[in-house]
Coordinates of C-alpha atoms in Angstrom, one line a residue:
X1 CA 116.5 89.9 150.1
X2 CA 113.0 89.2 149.5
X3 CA 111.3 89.5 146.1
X4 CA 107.3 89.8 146.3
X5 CA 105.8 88.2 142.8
X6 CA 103.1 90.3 141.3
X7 CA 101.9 89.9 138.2
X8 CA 102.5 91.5 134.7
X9 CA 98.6 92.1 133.4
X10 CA 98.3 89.4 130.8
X11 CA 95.4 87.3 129.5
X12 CA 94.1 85.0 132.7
X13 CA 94.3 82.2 130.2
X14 CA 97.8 82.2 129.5
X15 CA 98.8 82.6 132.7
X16 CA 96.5 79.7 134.1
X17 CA 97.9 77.2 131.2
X18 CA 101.2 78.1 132.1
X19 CA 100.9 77.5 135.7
X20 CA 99.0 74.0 134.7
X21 CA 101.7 73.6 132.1
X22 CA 104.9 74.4 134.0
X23 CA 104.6 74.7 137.8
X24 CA 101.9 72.9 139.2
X25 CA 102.6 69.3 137.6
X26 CA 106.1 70.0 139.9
X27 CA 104.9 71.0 142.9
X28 CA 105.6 74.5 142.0
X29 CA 103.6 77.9 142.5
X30 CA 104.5 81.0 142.3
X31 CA 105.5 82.3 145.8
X32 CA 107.7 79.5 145.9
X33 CA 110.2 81.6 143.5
X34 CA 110.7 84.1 145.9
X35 CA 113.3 81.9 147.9
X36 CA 115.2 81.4 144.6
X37 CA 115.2 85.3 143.7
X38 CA 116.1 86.0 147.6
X39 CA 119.5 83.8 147.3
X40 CA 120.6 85.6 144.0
X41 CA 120.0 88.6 145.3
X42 CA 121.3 88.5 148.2
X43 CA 124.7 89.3 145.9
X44 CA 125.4 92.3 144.4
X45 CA 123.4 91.6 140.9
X46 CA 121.2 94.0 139.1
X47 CA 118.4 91.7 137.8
X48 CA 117.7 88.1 137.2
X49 CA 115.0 86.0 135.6
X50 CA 113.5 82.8 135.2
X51 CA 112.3 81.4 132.1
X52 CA 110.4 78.1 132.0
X53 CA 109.2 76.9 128.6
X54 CA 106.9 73.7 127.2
X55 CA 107.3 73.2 123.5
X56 CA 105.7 70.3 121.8
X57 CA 106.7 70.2 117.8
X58 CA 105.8 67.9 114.6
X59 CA 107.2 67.7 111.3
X60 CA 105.7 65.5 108.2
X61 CA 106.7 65.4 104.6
X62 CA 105.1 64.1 101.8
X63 CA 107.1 63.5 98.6
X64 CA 106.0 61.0 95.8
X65 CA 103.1 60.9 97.2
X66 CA 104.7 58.8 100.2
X67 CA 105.5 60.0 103.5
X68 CA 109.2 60.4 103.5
X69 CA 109.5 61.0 107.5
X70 CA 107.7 62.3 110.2
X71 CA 108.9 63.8 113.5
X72 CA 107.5 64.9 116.8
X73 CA 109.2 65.9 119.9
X74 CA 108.2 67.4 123.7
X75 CA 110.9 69.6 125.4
X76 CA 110.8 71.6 128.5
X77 CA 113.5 73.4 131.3
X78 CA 114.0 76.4 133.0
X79 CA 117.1 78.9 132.3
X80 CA 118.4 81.1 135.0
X81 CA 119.8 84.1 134.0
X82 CA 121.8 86.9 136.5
X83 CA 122.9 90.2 135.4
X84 CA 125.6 92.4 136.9
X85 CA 126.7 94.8 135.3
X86 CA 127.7 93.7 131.5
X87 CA 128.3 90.7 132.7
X88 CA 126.0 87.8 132.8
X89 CA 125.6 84.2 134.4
X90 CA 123.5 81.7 133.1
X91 CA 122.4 78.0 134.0
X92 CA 119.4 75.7 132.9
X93 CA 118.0 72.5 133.6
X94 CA 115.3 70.3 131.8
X95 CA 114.1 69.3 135.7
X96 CA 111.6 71.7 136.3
X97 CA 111.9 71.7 140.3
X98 CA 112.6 74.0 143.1
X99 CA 116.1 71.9 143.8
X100 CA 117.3 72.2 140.5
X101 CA 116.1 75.9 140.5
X102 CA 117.9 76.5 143.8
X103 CA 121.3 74.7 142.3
X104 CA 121.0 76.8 139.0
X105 CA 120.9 79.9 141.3
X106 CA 123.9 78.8 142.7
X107 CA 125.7 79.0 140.1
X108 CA 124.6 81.6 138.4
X109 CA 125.2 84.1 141.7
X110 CA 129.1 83.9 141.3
X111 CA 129.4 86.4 139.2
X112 CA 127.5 89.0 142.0
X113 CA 130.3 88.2 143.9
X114 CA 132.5 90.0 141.6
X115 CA 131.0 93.8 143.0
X116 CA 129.8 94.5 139.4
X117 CA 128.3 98.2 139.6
X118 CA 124.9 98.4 139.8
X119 CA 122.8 100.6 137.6
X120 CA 118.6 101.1 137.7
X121 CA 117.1 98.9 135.2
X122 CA 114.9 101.0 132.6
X123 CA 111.9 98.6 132.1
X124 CA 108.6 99.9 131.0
X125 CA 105.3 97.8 132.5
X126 CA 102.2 97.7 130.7
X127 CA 99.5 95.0 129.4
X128 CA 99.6 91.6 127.9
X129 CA 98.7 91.4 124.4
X130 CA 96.3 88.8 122.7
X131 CA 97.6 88.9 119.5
X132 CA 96.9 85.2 119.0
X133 CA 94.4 82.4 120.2
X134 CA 96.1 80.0 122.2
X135 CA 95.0 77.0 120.2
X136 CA 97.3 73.6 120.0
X137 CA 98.0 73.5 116.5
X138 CA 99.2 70.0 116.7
X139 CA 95.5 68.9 118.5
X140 CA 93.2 71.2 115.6
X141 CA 93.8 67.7 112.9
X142 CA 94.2 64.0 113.1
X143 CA 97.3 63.0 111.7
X144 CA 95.6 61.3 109.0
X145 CA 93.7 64.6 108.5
X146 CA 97.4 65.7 108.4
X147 CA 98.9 63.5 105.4
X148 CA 95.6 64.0 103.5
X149 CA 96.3 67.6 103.3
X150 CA 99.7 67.3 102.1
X151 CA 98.6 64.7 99.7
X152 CA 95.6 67.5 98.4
X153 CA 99.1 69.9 98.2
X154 CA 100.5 67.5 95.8
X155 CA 98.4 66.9 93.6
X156 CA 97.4 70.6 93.4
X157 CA 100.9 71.4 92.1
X158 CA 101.1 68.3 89.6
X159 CA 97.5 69.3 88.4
X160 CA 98.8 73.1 87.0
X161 CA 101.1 72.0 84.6
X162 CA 102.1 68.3 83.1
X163 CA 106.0 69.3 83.4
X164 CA 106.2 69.4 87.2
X165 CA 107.7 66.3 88.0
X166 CA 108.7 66.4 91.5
X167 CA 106.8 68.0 94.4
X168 CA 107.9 67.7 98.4
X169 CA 105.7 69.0 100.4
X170 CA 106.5 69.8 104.6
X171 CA 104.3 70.3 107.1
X172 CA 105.1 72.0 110.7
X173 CA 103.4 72.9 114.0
X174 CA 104.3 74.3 117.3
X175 CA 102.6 74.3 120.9
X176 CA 105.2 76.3 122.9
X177 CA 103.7 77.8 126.6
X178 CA 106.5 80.0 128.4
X179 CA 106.5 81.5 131.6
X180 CA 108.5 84.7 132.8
X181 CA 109.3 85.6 136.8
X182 CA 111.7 88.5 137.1
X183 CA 113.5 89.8 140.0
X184 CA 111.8 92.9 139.7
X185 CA 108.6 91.3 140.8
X186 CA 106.8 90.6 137.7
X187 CA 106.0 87.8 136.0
X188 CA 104.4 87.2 132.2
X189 CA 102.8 84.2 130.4
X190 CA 102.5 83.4 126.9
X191 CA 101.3 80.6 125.1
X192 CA 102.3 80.2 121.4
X193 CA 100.8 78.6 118.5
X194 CA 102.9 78.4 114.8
X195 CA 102.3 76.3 112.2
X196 CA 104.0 76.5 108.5
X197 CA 103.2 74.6 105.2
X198 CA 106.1 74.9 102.4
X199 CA 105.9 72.9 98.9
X200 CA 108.6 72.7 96.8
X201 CA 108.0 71.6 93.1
X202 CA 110.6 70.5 90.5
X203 CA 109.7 71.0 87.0
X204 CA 111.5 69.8 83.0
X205 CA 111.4 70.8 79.8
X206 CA 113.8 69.8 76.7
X207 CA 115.8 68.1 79.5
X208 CA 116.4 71.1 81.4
X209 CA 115.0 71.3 85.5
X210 CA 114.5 74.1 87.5
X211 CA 112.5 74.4 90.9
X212 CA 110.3 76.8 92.5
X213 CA 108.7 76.9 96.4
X214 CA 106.4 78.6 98.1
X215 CA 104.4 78.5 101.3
X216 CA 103.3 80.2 104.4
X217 CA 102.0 79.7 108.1
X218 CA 101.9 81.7 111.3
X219 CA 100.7 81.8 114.7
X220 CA 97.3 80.1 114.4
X221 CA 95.9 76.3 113.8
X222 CA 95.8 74.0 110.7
X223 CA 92.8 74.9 110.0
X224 CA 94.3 77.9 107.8
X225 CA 95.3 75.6 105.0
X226 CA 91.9 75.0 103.4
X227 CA 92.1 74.2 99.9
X228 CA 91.9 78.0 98.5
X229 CA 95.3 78.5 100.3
X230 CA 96.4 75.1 99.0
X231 CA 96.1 76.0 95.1
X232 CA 97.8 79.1 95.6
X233 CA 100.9 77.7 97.3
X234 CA 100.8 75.1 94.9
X235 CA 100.4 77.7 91.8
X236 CA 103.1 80.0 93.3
X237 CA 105.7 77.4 93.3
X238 CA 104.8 75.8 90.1
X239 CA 104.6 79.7 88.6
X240 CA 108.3 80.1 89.7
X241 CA 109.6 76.9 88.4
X242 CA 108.2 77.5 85.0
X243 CA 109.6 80.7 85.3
X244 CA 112.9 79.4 85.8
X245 CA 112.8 77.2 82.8
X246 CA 112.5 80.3 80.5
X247 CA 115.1 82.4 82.3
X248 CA 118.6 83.5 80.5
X249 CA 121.6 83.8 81.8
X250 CA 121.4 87.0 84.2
X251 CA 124.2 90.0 83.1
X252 CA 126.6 91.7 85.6
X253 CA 127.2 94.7 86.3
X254 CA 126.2 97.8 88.2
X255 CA 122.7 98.7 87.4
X256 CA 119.2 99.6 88.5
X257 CA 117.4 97.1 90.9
X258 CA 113.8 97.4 91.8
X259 CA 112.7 94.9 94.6
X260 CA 109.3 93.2 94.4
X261 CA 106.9 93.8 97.6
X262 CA 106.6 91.4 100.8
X263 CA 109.4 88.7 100.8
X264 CA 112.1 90.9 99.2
X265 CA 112.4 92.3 102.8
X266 CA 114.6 89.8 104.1
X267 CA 117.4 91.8 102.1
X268 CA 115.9 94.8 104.2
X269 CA 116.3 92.5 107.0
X270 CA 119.7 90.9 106.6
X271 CA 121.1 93.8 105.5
X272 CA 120.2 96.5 107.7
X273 CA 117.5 95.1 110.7
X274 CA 120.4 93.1 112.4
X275 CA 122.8 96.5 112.0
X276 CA 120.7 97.8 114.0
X277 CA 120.4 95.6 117.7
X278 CA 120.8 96.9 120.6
X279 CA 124.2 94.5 121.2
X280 CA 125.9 95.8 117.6
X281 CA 125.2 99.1 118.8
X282 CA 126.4 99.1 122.6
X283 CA 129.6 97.2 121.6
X284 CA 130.4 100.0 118.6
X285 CA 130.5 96.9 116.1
X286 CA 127.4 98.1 113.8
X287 CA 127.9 100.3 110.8
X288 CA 124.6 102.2 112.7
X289 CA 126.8 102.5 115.9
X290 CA 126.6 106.3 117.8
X291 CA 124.3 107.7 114.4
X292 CA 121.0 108.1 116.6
X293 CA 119.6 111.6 114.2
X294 CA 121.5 111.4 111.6
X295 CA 120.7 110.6 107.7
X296 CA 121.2 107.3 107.2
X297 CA 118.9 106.9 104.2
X298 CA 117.1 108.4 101.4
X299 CA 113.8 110.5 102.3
X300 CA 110.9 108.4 102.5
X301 CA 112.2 105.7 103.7
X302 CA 111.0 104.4 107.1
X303 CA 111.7 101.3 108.7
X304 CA 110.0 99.6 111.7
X305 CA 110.1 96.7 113.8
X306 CA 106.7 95.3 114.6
X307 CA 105.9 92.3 117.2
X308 CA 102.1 93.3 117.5
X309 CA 100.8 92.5 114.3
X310 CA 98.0 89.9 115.0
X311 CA 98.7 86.2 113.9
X312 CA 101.8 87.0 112.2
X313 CA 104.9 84.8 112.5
X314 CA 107.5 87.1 114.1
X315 CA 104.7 88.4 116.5
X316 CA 104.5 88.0 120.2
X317 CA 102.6 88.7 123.0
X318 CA 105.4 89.1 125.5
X319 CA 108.8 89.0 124.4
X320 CA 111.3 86.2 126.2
X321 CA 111.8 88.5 128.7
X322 CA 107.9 89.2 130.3
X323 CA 108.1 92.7 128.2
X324 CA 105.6 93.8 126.1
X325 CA 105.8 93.9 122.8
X326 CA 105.4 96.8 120.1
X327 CA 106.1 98.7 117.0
X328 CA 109.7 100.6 117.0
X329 CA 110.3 103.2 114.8
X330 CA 113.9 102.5 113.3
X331 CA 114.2 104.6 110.5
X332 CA 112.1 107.5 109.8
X333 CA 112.3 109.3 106.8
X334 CA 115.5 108.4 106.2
X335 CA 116.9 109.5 110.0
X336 CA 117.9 107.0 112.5
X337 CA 115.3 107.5 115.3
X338 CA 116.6 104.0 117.4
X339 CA 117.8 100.6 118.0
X340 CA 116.0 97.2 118.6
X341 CA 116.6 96.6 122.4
X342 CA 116.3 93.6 125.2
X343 CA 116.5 94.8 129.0
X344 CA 120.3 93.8 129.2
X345 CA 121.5 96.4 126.4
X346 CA 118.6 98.9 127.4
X347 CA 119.7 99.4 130.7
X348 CA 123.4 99.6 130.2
X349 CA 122.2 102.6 126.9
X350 CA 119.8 103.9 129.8
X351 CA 117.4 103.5 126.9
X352 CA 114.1 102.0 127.3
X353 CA 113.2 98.3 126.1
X354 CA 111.6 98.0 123.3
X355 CA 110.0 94.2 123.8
X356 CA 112.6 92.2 121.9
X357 CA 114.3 90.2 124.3
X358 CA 114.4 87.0 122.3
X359 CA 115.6 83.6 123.0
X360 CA 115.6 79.8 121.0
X361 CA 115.0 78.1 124.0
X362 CA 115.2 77.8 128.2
X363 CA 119.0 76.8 127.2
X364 CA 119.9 80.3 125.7
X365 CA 120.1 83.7 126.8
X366 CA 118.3 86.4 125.2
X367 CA 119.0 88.7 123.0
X368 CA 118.2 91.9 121.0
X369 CA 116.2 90.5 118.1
X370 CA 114.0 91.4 115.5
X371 CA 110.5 90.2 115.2
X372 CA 108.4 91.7 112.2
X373 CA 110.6 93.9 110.2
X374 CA 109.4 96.3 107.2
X375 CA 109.7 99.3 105.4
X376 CA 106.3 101.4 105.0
X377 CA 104.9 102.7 102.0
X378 CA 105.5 105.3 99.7
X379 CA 103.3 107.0 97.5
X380 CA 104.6 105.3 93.8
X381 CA 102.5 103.5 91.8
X382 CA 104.6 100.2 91.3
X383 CA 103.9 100.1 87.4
X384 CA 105.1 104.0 87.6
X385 CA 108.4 102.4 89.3
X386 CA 108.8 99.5 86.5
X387 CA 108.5 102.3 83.7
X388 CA 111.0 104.6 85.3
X389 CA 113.9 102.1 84.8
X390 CA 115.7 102.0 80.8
X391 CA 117.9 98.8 81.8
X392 CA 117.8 97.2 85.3
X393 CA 116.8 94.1 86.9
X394 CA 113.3 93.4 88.8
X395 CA 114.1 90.7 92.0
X396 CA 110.9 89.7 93.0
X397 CA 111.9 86.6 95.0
X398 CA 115.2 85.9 96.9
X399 CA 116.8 82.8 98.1
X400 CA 119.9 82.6 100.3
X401 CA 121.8 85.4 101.8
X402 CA 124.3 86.4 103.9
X403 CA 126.2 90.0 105.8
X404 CA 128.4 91.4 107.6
X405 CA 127.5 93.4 110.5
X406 CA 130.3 95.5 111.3
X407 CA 130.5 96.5 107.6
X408 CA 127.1 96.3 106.1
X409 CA 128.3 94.2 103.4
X410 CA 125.7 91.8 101.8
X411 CA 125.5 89.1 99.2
X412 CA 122.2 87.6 98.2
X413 CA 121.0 85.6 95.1
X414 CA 117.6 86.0 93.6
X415 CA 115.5 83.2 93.3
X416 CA 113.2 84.4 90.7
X417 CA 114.2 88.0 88.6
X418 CA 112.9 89.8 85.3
X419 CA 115.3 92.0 82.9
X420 CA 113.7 95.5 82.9
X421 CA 114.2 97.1 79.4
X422 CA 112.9 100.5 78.4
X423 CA 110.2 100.4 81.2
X424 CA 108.8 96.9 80.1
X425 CA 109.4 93.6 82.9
X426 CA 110.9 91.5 79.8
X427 CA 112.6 87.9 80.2
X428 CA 113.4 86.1 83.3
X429 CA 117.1 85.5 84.1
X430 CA 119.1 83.1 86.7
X431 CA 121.7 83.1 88.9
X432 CA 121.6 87.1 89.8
X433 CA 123.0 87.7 92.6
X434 CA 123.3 90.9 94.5
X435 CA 126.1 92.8 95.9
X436 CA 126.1 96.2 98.1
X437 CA 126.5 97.4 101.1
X438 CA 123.0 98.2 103.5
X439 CA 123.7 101.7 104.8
X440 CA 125.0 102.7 101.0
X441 CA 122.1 101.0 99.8
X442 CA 119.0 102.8 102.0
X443 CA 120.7 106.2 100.5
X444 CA 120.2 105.1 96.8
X445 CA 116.3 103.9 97.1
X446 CA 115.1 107.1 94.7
X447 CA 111.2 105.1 94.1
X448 CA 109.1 103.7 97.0
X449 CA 105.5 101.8 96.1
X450 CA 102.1 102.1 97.8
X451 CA 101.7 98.5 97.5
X452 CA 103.7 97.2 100.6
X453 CA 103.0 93.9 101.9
X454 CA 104.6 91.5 104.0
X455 CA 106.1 88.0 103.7
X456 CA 103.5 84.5 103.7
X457 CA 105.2 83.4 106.9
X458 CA 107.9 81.9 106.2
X459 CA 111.2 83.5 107.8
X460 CA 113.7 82.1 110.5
X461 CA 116.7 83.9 111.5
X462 CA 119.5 83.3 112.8
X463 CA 122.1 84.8 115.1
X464 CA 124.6 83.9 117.9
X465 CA 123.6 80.1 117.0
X466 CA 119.8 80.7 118.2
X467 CA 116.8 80.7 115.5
X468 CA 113.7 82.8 115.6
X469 CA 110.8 82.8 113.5
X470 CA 110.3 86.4 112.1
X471 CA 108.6 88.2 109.4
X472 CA 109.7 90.9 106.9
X473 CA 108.3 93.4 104.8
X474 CA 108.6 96.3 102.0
X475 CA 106.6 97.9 99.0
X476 CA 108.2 97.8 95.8
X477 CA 111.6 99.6 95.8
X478 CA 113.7 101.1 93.6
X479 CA 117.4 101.3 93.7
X480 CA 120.1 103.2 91.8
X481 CA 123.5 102.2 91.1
X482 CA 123.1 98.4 92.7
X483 CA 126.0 95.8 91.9
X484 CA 124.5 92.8 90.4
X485 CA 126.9 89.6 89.8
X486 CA 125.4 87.4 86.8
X487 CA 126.1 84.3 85.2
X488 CA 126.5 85.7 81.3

């Protein structure tokens, strides 16, 4: 069988760096492929890709005002992926060349041989994206240029207040170029700039240390930290640590819970976004399984997943699998309008894609994942929310998490939280943590703010053993009857 390349309408640029990037250096072009998709189709497969990837990363951090280590690293393969059926083979290779392209085919066609059934793909075709500029991060400073900026960090942090002590400060870029070609005749480039900035103070008082971090980055160049950007980071995390030296011991119990805006949605996230994947779904395993129209939250609450948000972390162009991406509509109004899909799961749900294919690397498959995930806005005044509550607790920044898909179940602790008493945001508290289930808790949000915002760009998740930078998102929220698990 013969497969005649054509390509998916993206930005000439991408495509040309990718070529430059990933085929031409190897004697490669693109009507060489066809040979490759001709012998793993000759078998009785539904679909197969190719997906060849350049990533060039740093690292640097700064603590003590001394470069404590510094890291950089080029990587590059192809993967080879065949689908038949449910099934699917996979090989890759770091020697990008048509004889280790031809020997990943045969090993990947082996499972055609099987007579899987063969079902139409449901793949929708449209135009690439330019969400993004696609600068080298790692090229846009010197790397003295580099340290100097995490020095300025430093002594930003140590400059607010005389009791911060200790600040580390991490520095990270990304240059990542893929290239798509898909059995189906269509191929897709992207190439991907990311870059974050964290700093991570450590402040005492009376003999008593707490910490506080803050930070932010996304799909541009270095030249987003200037200095304005700098002092805020640096007065964010210094803001939380001083918090954290005045907080009390945080109570247990059930009680009211209203969420800060913007980074709070990685409990959205965690709790509900993986629930509801095209995979969890398929195989039955998500508490969302087979409850397409139904009420699975409170009115007024609508969820989305968003990969076209310009510049954003958990944007792309293209997904890892040459698709499009776009906005999904998960939840609307409370009603579950769909799932988060990657051609594998699509086609087998005879559902369309929905552009979140995702993978870590050419040495992974892809996968249903989520990209920029947030609630929308309600029509609450967030000081209206605050004054609603007589006792509760007010969670504006979280720390570590963690759930379980097949029942919904979530812990997560809060890494900075106010005691809400009579309507007033009165003493800070540590060590809440808290405890509910995400399907029971979308029914219980009775509040939803008009101030949403989403995360500085921070957010990596993980699944299956594979990382993705994403985003996440809400307005202020507020929930009735939450479990929260204290330290007094």
């Amino acid at each position: 069988m013969t497969v005649t390349l054509e390509q998916l309408r993206v930005p000439e640029l991408s495509l040309a760096t990718a070529n430059d990037t990933l085929l031409a250096p190897y004697g490669l072009e693109l009507a060489a492929l066809e040979p490759v998709f001709g012998q793993i189709m000759s078998h009785q497969a539904d679909y197969a890709d190719l997906y060849f990837q350049y990533t060039r990363s740093e690292g640097w951090s700064l603590e003590e005002g001394k470069v404590k280590s510094g890291s950089f690293a080029i990587d590059q393969g192809v993967g080879v992926r065949v689908v038949a059926g449910e099934k699917t083979a996979f090989a890759y290779s770091d020697d990008i060349s048509l004889p280790a392209l031809e020997s990943a085919a045969r090993a990947t066609r082996a499972i055609a041989r099987q007579g899987a059934q063969r079902r139409a793909a449901v793949a929708r075709r449209g135009v690439g994206r330019e969400l993004y500029a696609p600068h080298d991060p790692l090229a846009s400073l010197p790397d003295t240029a580099k340290v100097a900026l995490l020095e300025r960090l430093e002594g930003f942090a140590r400059a607010v207040d005389p009791r911060v002590k200790q600040v580390i400060a991490g520095l990270a870029g990304e240059y990542e170029v893929v290239l798509v070609a898909r059995s189906d005749g269509l191929t897709a480039a992207d190439v991907r700039p990311l870059v974050r900035l964290s700093v991570q103070v450590i402040a005492e008082d009376g003999g008593r240390r707490e910490q506080g971090s803050a930070g932010g980055g996304g799909r541009f160049d270095y030249a987003y930290f200037t200095d304005d950007v700098l002092r805020d980071y640096a007065q964010k995390a210094v803001h939380q640590a001083l918090i954290n030296l005045e907080a009390r011991p945080a109570p247990a119990g059930t009680m009211t819970v209203v969420l800060g805006p913007g980074w709070p949605g990685i409990l959205l996230h965690e709790a509900i976004g993986h629930g509801l994947e095209g995979d969890f779904n398929r195989k039955g395993t998500s508490a969302f399984s087979g409850r397409i129209g139904e009420r699975v939250a409170a009115p007024g609450v609508t969820v989305v997943d968003d990969g076209t948000i310009a510049r954003r972390r958990g944007s792309l162009n293209v997904d890892d699998e040459g698709n499009p991406t776009q906005c999904t509509t998960l939840i609307e109004n409370g009603v579950l309008k769909g799932y988060i899909q990657d051609s594998l799961n699509a086609r087998l749900m005879g559902v369309p894609v929905t552009g979140n294919g995702r993978r870590e690397s050419y040495a992974h498959i892809p996968m249903p994942r989520m990209t920029n995930t947030y609630m929308l806005n309600g029509d609450k005044d967030p000081q209206e929310i605050i004054k609603s509550v007589k006792r509760g607790l007010y969670a504006v920044n979280f720390g570590g998490g963690q759930v379980d898909i097949v029942s919904g179940k979530f812990v997560f602790s809060a890494a900075e939280a106010f005691m809400i008493e009579d309507g007033k945001v009165t003493y800070p508290v540590k060590g809440a943590t808290l405890i509910g289930n995400g399907p029971e808790v979308l029914k219980h949000v009775s509040m939803i703010g008009n101030d949403m915002g989403l995360d500085p760009g921070v957010g990596t998740c993980g699944k299956d053993g594979q990382s993705v930078p994403v985003g996440v998102g809400q307005p202020t929220l507020k929930i009735d009857g939450l479990t929260v698990g204290g330290t007094a």
